[in-house]
Short mmCIF file of C-alpha atoms and ligand atoms in Angstrom, two decimals:
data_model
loop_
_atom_site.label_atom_id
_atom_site.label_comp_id
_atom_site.label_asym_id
_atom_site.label_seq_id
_atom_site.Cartn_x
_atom_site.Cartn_y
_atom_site.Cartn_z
CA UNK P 238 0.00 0.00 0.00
CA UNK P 239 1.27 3.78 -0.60
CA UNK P 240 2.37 4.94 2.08
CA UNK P 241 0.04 8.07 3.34
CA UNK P 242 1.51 11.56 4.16
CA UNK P 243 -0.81 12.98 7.40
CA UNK P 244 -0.59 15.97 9.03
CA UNK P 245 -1.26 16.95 12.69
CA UNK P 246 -1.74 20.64 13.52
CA UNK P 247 -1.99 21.62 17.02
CA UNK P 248 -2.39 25.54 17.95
CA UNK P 249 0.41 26.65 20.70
CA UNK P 250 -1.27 27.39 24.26
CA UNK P 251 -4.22 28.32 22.32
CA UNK P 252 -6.62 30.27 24.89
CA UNK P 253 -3.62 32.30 26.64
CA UNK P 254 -2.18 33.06 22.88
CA UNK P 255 -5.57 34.58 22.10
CA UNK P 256 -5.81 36.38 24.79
CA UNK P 257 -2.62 38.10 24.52
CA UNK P 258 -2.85 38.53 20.55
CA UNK P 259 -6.22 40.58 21.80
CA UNK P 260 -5.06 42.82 24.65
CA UNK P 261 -1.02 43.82 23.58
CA UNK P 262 -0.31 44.94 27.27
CA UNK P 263 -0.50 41.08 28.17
CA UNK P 264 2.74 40.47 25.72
CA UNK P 265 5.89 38.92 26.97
CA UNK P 266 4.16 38.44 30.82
CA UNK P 267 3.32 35.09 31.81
CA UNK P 268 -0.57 34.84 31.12
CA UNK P 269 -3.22 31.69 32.10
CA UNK P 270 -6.71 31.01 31.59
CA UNK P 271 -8.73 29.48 33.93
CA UNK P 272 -10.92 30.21 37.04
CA UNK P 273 -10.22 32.18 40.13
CA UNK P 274 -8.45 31.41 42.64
CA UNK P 275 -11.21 32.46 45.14
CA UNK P 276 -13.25 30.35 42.98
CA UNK P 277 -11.19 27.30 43.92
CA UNK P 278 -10.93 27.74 40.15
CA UNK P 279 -8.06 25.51 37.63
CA UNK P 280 -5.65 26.73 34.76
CA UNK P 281 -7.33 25.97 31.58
CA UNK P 282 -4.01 26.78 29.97
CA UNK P 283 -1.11 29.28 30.03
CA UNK P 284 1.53 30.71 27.58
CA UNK P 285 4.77 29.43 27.46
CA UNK P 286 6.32 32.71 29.51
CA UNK P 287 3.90 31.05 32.03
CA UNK P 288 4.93 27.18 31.58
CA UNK P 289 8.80 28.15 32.55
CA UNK P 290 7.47 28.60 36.52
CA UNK P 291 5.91 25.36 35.99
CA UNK P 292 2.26 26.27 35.87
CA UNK P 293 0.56 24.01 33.69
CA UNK P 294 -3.31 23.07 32.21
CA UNK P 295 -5.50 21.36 34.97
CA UNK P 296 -3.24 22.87 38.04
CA UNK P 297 -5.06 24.70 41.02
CA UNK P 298 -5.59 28.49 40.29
CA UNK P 299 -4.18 29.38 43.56
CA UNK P 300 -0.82 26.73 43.51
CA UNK P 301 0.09 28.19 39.80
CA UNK P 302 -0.35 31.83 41.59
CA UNK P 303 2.28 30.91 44.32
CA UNK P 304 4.28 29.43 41.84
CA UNK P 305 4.41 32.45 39.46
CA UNK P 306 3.32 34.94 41.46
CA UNK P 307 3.26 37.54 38.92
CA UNK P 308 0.87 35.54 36.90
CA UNK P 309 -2.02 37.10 34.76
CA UNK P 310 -5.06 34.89 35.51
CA UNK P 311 -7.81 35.52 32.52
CA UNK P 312 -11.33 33.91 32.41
CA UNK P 313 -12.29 32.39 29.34
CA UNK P 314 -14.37 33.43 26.88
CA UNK P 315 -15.00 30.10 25.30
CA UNK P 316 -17.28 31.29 22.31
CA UNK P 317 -14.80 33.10 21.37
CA UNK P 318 -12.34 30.53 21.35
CA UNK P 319 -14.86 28.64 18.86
CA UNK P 320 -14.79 31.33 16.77
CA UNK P 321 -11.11 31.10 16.39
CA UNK P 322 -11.82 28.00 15.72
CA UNK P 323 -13.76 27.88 13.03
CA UNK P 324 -11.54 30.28 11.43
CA UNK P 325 -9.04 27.66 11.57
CA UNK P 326 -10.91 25.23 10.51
CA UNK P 327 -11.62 27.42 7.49
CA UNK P 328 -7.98 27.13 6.63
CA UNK P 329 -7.66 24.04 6.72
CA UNK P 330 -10.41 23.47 3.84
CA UNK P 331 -8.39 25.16 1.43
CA UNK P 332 -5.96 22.00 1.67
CA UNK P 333 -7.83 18.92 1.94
CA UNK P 334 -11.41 17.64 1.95
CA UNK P 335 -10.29 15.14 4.65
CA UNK P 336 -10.09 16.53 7.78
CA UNK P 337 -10.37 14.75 11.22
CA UNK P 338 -10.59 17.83 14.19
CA UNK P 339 -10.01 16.71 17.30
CA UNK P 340 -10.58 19.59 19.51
CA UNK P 341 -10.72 23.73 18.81
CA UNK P 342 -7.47 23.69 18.63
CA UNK P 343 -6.05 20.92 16.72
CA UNK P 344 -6.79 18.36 14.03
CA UNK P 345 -5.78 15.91 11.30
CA UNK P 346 -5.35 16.52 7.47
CA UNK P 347 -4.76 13.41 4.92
CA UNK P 348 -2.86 15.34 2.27
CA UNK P 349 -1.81 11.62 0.55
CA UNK P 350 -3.37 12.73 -2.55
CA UNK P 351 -2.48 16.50 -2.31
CA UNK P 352 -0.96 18.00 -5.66
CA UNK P 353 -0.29 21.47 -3.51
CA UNK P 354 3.51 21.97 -3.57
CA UNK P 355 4.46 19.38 -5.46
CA UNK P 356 2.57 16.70 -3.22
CA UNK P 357 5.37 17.95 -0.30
CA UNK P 358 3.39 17.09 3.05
CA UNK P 359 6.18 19.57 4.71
CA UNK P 360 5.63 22.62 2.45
CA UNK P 361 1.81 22.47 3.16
CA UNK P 362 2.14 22.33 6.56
CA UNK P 363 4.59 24.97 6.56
CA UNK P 364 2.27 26.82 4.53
CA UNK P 365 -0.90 26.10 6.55
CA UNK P 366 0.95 27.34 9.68
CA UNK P 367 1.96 30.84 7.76
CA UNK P 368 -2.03 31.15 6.73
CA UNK P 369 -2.90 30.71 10.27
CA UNK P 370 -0.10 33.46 11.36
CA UNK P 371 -1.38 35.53 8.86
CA UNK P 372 -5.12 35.68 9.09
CA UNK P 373 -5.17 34.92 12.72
CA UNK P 374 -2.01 36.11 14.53
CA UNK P 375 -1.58 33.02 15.97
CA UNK P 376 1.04 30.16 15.84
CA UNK P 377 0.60 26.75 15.18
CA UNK P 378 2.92 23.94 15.29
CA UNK P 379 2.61 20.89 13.18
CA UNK P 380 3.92 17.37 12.95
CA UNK P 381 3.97 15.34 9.75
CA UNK P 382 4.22 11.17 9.62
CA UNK P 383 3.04 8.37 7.41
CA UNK P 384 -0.17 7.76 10.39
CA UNK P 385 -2.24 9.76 12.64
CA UNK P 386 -0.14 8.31 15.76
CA UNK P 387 3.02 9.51 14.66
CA UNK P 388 1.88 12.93 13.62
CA UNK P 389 0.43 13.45 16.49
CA UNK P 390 3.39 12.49 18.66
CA UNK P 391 6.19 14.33 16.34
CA UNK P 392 3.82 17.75 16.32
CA UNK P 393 4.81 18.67 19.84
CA UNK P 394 8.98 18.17 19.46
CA UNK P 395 9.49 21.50 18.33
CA UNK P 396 6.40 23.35 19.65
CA UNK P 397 6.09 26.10 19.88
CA UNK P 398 5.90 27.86 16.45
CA UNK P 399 7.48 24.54 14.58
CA UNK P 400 7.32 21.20 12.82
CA UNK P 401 8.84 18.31 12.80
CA UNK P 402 8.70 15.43 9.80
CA UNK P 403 9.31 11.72 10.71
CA UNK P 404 9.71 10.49 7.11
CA UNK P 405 8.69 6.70 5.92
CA UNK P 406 12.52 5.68 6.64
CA UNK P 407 12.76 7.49 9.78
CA UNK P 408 10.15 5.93 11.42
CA UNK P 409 12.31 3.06 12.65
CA UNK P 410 14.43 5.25 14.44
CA UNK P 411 11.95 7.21 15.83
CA UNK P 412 10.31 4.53 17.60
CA UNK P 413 13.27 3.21 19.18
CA UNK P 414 13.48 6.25 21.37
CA UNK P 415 9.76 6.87 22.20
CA UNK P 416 8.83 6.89 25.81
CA UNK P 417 5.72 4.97 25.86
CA UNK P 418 4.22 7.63 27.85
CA UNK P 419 3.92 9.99 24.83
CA UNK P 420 1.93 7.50 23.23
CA UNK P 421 -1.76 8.64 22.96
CA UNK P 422 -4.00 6.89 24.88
CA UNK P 423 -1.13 5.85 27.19
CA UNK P 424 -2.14 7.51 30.83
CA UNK P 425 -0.70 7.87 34.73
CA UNK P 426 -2.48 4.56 35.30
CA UNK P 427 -1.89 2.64 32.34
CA UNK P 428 2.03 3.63 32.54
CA UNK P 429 2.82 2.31 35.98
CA UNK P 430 0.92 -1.18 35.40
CA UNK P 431 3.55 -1.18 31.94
CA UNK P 432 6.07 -0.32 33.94
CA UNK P 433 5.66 -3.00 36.80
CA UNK P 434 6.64 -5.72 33.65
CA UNK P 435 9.78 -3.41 32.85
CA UNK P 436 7.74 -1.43 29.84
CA UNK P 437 9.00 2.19 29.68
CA UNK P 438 9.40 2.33 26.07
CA UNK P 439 8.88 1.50 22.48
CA UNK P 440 12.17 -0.70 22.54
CA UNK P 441 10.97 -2.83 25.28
CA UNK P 442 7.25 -3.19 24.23
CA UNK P 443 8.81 -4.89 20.90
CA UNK P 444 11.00 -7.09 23.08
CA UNK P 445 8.19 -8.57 24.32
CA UNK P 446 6.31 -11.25 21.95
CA UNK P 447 2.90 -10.37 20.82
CA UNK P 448 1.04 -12.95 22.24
CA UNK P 449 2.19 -12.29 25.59
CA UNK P 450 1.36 -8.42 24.99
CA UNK P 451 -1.66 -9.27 24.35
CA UNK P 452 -2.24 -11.47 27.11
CA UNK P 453 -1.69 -8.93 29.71
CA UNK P 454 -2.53 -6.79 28.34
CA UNK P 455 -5.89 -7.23 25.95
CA UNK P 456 -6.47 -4.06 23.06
CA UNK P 457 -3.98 -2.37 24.56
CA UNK P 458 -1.35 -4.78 23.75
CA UNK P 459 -2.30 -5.40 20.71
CA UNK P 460 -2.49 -1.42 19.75
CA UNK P 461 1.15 -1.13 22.05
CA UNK P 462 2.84 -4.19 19.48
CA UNK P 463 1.73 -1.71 16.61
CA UNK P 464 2.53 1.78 17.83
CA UNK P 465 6.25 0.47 19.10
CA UNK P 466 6.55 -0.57 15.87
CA UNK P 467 5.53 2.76 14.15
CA UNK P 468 2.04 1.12 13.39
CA UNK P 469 -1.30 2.79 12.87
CA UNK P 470 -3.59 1.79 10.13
CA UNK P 471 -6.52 3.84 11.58
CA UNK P 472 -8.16 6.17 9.06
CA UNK P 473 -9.57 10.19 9.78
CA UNK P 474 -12.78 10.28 11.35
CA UNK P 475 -13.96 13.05 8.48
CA UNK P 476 -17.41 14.85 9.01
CA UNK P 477 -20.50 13.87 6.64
CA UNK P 478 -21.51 14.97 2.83
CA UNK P 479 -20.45 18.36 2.46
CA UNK P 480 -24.07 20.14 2.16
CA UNK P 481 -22.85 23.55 1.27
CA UNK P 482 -19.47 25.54 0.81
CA UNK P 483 -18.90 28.26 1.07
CA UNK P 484 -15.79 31.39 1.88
CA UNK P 485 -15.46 34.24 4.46
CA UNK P 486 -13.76 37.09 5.13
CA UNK P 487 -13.82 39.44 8.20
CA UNK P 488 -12.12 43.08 7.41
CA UNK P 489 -9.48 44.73 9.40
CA UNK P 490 -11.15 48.00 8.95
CA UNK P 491 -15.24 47.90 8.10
CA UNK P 492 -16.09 48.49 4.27
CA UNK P 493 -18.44 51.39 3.25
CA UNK P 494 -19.19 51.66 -0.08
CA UNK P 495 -19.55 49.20 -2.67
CA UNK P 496 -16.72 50.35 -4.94
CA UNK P 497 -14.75 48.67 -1.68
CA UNK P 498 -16.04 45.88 -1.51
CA UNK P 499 -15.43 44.96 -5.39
CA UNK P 500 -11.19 43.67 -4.50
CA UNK P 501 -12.87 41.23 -1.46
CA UNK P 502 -15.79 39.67 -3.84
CA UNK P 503 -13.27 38.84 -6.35
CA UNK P 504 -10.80 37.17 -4.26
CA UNK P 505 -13.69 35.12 -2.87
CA UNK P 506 -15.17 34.32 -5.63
CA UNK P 507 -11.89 33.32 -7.41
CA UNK P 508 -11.53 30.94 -4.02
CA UNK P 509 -14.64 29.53 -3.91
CA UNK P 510 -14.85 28.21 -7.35
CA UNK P 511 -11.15 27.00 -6.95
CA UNK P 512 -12.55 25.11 -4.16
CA UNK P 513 -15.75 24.03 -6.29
CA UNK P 514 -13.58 22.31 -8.62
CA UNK P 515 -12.45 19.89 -6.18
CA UNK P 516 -16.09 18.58 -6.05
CA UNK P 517 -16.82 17.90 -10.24
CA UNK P 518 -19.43 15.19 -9.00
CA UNK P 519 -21.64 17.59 -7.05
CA UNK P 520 -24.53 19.57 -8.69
CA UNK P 521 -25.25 23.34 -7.04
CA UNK P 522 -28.97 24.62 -6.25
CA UNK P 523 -28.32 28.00 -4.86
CA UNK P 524 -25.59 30.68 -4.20
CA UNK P 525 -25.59 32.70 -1.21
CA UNK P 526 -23.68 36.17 -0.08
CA UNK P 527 -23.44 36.49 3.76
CA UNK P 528 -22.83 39.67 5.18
CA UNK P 529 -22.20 41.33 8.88
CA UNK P 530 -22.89 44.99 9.30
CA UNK P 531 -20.87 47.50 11.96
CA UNK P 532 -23.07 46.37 14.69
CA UNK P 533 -22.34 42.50 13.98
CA UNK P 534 -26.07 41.85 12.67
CA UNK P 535 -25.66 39.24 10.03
CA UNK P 536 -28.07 39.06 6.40
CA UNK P 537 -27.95 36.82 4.28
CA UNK P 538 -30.01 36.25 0.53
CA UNK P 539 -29.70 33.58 -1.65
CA UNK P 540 -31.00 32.26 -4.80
CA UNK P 541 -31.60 29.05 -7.27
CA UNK P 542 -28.37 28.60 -9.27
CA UNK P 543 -27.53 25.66 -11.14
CA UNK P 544 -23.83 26.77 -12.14
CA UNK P 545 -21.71 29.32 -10.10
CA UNK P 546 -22.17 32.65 -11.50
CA UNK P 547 -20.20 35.68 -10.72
CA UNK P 548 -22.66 38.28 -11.43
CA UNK P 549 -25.44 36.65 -9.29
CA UNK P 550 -22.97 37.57 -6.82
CA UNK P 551 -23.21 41.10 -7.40
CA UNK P 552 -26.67 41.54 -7.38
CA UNK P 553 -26.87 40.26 -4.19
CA UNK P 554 -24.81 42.36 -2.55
CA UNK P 555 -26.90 45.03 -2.79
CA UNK P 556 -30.07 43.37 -1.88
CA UNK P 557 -28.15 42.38 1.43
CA UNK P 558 -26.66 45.48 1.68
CA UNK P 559 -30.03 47.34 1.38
CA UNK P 560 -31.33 45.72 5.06
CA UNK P 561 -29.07 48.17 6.92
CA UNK P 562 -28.10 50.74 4.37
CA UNK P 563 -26.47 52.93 7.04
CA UNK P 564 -24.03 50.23 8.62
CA UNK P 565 -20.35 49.70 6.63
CA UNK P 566 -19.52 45.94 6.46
CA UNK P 567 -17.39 43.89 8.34
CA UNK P 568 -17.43 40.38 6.92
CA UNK P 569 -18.45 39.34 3.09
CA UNK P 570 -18.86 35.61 2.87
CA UNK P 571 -20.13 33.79 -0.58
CA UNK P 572 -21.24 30.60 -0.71
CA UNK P 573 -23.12 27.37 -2.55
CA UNK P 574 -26.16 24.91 -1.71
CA UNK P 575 -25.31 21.28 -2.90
CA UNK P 576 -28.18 19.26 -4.20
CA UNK P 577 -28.26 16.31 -2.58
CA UNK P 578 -26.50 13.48 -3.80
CA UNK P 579 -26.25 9.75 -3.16
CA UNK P 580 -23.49 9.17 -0.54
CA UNK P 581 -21.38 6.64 0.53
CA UNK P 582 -23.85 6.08 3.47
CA UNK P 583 -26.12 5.49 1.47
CA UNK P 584 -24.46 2.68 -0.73
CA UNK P 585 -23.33 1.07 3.07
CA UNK P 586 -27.27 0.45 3.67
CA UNK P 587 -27.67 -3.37 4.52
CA UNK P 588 -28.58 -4.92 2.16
CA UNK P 589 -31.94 -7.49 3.04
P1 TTP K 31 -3.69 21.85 24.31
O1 TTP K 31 -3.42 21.81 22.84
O2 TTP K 31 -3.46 20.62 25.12
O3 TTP K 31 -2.82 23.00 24.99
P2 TTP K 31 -2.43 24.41 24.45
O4 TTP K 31 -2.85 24.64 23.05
O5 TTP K 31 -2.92 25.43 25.43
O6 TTP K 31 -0.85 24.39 24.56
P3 TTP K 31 0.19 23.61 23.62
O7 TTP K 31 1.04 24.71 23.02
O8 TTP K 31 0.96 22.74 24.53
O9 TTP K 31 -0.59 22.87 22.60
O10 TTP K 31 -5.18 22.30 24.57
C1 TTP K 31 -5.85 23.23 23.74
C2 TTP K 31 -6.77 24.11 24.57
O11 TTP K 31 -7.68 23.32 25.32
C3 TTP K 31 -6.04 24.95 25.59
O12 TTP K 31 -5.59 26.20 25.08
C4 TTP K 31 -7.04 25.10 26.68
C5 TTP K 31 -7.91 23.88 26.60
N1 TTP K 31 -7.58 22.95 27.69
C6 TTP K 31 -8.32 22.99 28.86
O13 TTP K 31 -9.28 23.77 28.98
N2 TTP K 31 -7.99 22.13 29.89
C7 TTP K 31 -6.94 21.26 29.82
O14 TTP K 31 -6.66 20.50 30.77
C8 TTP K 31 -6.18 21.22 28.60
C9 TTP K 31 -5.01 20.27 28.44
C10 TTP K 31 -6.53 22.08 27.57
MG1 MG K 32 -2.49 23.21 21.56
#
């Protein structure tokens, strides 16, 4: 079988780097989200200014604030988190249709049959991570492996802000070193009952036979002789049939006349039918232009379309502007309605 080319992304101290990318005077001081300590409250997470006192996620409010006493304790603001999310997320589409998140802040991409950069897993997660900096002042880091396992492990070796690549051939090597405690799914518990049979790494899971892995251990063996072994044939757990698609942009400074506007509609439209192409089997119904005014009320009109069409587009606008004539804009978004469309759920209906 080819061997696949996966990508893990996984955002660096995601809520605390938010927080600081939104209020400046929080920059280079050692930040954490969480609850207060009066509130018997916990660190959610903190920035890595933060992680060098040794606070850390799931740690006491009031232990991480004798720790670091200088710490900046922040509550969260979890919608907005989503929202950062999504944007993400958003990203990520432009690269693959298969996409596994995992939580808001990190998830897997199959780029196996990518053609971006020359089919070079590493230059498109390179690139991804420069989007993300970009359009969200944020850094990711990302790792990149022949299995979801791997990637996963190899994307936090040079967090923050980095990558790291564990090619088909190194994987060997790679192995031979791994802790068995970075192994996902490996806990507290499950370490110290490995390490009562002398288990504390790959090495030694893989001098141990299979059988007898298995026998003391059940599933976990079995996945434990794989993963030592650089093994993980699981697939990515990708969402359903696509029902719609469709492209967004928020503006740095709000739009207020249409002649503005014009630069943004192009560049989405010229992105959204580059991302149409990708789906030659699916048949579209309707287009749709979303906007949100000044005071963040959001319109949106749409209308029967049976082939993407650029000057629908424009005559939408207006129509949408026209609902709050007075307010500039602050996000344009265009999208497309698929028809439905027999799916691969479908086909896996039993049979009798
Ligand atoms: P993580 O990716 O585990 O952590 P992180 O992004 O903050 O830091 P790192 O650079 O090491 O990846 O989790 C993502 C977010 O999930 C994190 O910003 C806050 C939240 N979270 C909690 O609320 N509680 C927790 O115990 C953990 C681990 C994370
Ligand atoms: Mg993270």
């Amino acid at each position: 079988m080819m061997s696949r080319k996966i990508i893990h992304v996984d955002m660096d101290c995601f809520y605390a780097a938010i927080e600081v990318r939104d209020n400046p005077s929080l920059t280079g001081l050692p930040v954490a989200v969480g609850g207060a300590s009066d509130r018997r409250g916990v660190i959610s997470t903190c920035n890595y200014q933060a992680r060098t006192f040794g606070v850390h996620s799931a740690m006491a409010t009031s232990f991480a604030q004798r720790l670091c006493p200088q710490l900046k304790v922040i509550p969260g603001r979890m919608q907005h988190y989503q929202m950062v999310s999504k944007q993400i997320r958003q990203i990520f589409d432009r690269y693959t249709d298969i996409i596994e998140p995992l939580s808001l802040d990190e998830a897997y991409l199959d780029v196996s049959s990518s053609n971006l950069f020359d089919g070079s897993a590493t230059l498109i997660a390179k690139d991804i991570r420069r989007a993300i900096k970009n359009e969200t002042g944020l850094t990711a880091s990302a790792g990149i492996a022949p299995n979801k396992f791997l990637a996963k492990v190899c994307s936090d070796e040079n967090k923050p802000d980095g990558q790291c690549v564990v090619s088909p051939e190194r994987v060997e090597q790679f192995v031979q070193l791994l802790p068995l405690k970075k192994i996902p799914g490996v806990g507290k518990v499950t370490l110290e009952r490995l390490a009562k049979y002398g288990l504390c790494t790959c090495a030694d899971v893989r001098s141990m036979p299979k059988t007898e892995l298995i026998r003391l251990f059940g599933n976990l063996g079995d996945m434990l002789y794989q993963r030592a072994r650089g093994i993980d044939q699981r697939l990515l757990t990708t969402s359903r049939v696509r029902k719609s698609l469709s492209v967004e942009r928020t503006f740095s400074v709000d739009l207020n006349n249409t002649i503005s506007t014009l630069p943004a509609l192009e560049s989405l439209y010229t992105e959204l039918s580059r991302r149409l192409e990708k789906h030659p089997e699916r048949q579209i119904c309707n287009q749709q232009i979303k906007l949100k005014f000044s005071d963040f009320k959001v319109t949106t009109v749409e209308r029967q379309s049976n082939k993407l069409n650029r000057l629908l587009f424009d005559t939408l606008l207006p129509i949408a502007w026209s609902r709050s004539p007075d307010q500039g804009i602050r996000l344009l978004g265009l999208g497309v309605t698929f028809k439905p469309s027999i799916t691969t759920s479908d086909i896996q209906l039993p049979l009798f």
